[in-house]
PDB file of C-alpha atoms in Angstrom:
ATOM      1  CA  UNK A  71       5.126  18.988 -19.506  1.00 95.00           C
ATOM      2  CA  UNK A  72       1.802  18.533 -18.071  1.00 97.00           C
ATOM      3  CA  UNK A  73      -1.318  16.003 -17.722  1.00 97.00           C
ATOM      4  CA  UNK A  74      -4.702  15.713 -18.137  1.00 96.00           C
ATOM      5  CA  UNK A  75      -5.713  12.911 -15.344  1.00 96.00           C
ATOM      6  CA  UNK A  76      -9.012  11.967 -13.803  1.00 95.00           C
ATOM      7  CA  UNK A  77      -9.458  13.280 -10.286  1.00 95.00           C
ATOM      8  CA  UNK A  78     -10.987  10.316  -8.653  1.00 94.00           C
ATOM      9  CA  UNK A  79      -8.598   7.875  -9.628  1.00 93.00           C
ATOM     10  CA  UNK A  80      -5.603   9.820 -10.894  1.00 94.00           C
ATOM     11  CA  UNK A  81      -5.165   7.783 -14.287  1.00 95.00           C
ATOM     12  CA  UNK A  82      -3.671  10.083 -16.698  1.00 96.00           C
ATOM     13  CA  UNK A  83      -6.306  10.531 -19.926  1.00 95.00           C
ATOM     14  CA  UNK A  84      -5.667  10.310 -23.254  1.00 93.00           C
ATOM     15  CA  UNK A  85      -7.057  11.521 -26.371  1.00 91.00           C
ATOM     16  CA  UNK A  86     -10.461  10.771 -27.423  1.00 90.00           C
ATOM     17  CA  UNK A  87     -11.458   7.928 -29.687  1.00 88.00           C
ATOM     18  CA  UNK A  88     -14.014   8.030 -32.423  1.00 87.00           C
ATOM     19  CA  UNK A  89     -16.772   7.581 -29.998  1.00 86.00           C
ATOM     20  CA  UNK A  90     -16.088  10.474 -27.988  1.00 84.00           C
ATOM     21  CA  UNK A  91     -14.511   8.650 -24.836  1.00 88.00           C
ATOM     22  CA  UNK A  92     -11.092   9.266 -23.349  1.00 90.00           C
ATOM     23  CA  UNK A  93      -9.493   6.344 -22.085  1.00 92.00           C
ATOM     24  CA  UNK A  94      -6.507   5.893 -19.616  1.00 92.00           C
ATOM     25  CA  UNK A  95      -3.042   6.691 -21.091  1.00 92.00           C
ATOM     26  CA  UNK A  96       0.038   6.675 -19.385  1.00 90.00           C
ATOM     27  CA  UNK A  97       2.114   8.341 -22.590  1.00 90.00           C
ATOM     28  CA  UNK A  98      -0.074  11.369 -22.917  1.00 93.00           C
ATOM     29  CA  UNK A  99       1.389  14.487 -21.981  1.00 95.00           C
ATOM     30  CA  UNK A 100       1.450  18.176 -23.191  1.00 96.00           C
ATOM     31  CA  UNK A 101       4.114  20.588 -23.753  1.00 97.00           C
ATOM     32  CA  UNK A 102       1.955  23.619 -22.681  1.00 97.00           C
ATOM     33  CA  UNK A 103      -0.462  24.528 -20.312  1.00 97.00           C
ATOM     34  CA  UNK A 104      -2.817  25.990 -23.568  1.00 97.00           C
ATOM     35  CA  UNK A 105      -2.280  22.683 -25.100  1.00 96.00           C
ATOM     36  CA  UNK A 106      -3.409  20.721 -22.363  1.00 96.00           C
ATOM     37  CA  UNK A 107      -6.056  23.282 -22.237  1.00 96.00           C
ATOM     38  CA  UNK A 108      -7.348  22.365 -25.653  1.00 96.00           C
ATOM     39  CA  UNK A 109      -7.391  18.934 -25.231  1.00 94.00           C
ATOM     40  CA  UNK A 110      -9.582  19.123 -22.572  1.00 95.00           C
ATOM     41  CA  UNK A 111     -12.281  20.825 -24.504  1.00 94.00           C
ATOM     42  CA  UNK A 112     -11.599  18.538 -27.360  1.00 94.00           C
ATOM     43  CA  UNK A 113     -12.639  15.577 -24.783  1.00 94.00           C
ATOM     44  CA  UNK A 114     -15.441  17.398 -23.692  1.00 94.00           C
ATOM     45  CA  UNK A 115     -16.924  18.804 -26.743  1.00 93.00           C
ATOM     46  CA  UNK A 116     -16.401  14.519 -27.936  1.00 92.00           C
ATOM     47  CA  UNK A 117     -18.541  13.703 -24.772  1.00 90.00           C
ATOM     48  CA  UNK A 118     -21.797  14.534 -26.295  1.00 90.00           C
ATOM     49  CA  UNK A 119     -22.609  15.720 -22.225  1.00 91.00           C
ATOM     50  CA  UNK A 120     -24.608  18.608 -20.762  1.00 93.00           C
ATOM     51  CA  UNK A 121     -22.295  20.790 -18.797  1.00 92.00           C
ATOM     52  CA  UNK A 122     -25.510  20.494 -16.595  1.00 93.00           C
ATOM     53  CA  UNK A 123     -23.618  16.633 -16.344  1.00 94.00           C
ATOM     54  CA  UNK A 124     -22.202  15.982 -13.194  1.00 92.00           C
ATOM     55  CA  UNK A 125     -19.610  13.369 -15.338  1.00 91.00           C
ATOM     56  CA  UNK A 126     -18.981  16.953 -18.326  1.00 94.00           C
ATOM     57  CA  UNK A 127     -15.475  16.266 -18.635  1.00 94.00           C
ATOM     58  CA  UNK A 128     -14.347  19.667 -17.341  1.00 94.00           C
ATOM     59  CA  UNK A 129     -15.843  18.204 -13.367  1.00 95.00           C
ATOM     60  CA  UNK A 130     -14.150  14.758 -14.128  1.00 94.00           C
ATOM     61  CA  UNK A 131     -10.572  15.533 -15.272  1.00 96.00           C
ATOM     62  CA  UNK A 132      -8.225  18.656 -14.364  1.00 96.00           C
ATOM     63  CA  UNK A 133      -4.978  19.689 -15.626  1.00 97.00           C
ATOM     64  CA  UNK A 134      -1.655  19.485 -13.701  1.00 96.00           C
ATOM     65  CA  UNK A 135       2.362  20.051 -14.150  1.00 97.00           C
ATOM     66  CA  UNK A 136       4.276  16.841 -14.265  1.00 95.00           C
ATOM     67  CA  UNK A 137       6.533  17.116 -11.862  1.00 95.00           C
ATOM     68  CA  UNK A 138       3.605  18.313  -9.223  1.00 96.00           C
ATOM     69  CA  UNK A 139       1.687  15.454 -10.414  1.00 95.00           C
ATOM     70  CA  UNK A 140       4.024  12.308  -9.480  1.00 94.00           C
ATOM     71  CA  UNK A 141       5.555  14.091  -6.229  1.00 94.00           C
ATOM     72  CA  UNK A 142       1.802  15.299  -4.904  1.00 95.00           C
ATOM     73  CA  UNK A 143      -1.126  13.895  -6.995  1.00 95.00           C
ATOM     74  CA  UNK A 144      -0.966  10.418  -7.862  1.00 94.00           C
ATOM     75  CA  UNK A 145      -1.878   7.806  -6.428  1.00 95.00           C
ATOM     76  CA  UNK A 146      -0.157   4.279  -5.536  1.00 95.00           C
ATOM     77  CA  UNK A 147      -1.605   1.315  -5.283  1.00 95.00           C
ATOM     78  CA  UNK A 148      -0.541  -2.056  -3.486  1.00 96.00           C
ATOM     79  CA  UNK A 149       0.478  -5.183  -5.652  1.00 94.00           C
ATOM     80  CA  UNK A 150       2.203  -8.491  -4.767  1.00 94.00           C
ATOM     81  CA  UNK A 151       5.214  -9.585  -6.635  1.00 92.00           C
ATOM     82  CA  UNK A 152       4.566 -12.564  -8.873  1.00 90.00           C
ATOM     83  CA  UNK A 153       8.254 -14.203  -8.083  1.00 90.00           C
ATOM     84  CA  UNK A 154       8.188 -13.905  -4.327  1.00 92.00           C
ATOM     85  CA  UNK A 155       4.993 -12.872  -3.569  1.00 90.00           C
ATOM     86  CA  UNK A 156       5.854  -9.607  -1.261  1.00 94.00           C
ATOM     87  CA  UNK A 157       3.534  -6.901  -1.100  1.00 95.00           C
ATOM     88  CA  UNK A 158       5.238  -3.266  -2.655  1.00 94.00           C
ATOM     89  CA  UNK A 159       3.242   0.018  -3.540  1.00 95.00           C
ATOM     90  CA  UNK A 160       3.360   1.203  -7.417  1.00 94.00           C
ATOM     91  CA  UNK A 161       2.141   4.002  -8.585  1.00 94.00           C
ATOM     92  CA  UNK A 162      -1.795   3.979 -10.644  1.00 94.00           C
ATOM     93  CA  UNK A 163       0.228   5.117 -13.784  1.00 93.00           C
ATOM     94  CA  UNK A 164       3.021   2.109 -14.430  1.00 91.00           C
ATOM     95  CA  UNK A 165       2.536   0.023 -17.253  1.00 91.00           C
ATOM     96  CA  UNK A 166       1.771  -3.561 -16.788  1.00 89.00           C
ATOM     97  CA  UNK A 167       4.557  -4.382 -18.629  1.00 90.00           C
ATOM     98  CA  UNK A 168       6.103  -2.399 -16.438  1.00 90.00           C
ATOM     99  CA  UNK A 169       5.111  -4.100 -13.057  1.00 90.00           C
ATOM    100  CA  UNK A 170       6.913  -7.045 -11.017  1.00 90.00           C
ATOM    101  CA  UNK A 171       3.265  -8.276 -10.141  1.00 91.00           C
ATOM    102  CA  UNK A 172       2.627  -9.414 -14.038  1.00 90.00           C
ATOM    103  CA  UNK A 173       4.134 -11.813 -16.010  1.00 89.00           C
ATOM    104  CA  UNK A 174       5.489 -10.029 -18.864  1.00 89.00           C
ATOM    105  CA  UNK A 175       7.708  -8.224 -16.456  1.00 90.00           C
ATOM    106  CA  UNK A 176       9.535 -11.272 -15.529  1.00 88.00           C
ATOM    107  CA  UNK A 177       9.648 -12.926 -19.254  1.00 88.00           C
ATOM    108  CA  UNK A 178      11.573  -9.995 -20.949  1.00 75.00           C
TER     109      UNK A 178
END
């Protein structure tokens, strides 16, 4: 399985909507490196950039195996827990719903 994600912050991308721009979505994934290949150039032909652009999709986002990507790559951020309000470290891609720092977390 592998990811497209955005190298600065390490959200993992989605596909493009009808405006051409690829928003963050932690359920994408591909089954091949060729199809994570192609989805790349489908969000950067859906740009509408220059590859003169320094934000062309193809400088912005890379391509990377799952596994390698959680262990290595991403990135964690630190939250506070909503019910005792410790400090923890989650990782960029969690759901909110997800998350002991929100709300829905605690009403399921």
């Amino acid at each position: 399985m592998f990811y497209i994600y955005e190298n600065s912050s390490t959200y993992i991308i989605g596909k493009p909507d009808r405006n051409g721009i690829a928003r963050p979505d932690h359920s994408q994934s591909y089954k091949t490196m060729s199809s994570a290949k192609a989805g790349l150039t489908r969000i950067a032909k859906a740009s509408g950039l220059l590859q003169t652009d320094p934000n062309y999709p193809l400088y912005r986002y890379s391509i990377c195996e799952a596994e390698k990507f959680h262990n290595n790559i991403e990135k964690s951020v630190k939250k506070k827990n909503i019910m005792n309000g410790k400090e923890f470290m989650e990782k960029v891609n969690t759901p909110y719903y997800c998350s002991p720092s929100s709300e829905t977390y605690w009403s399921m």
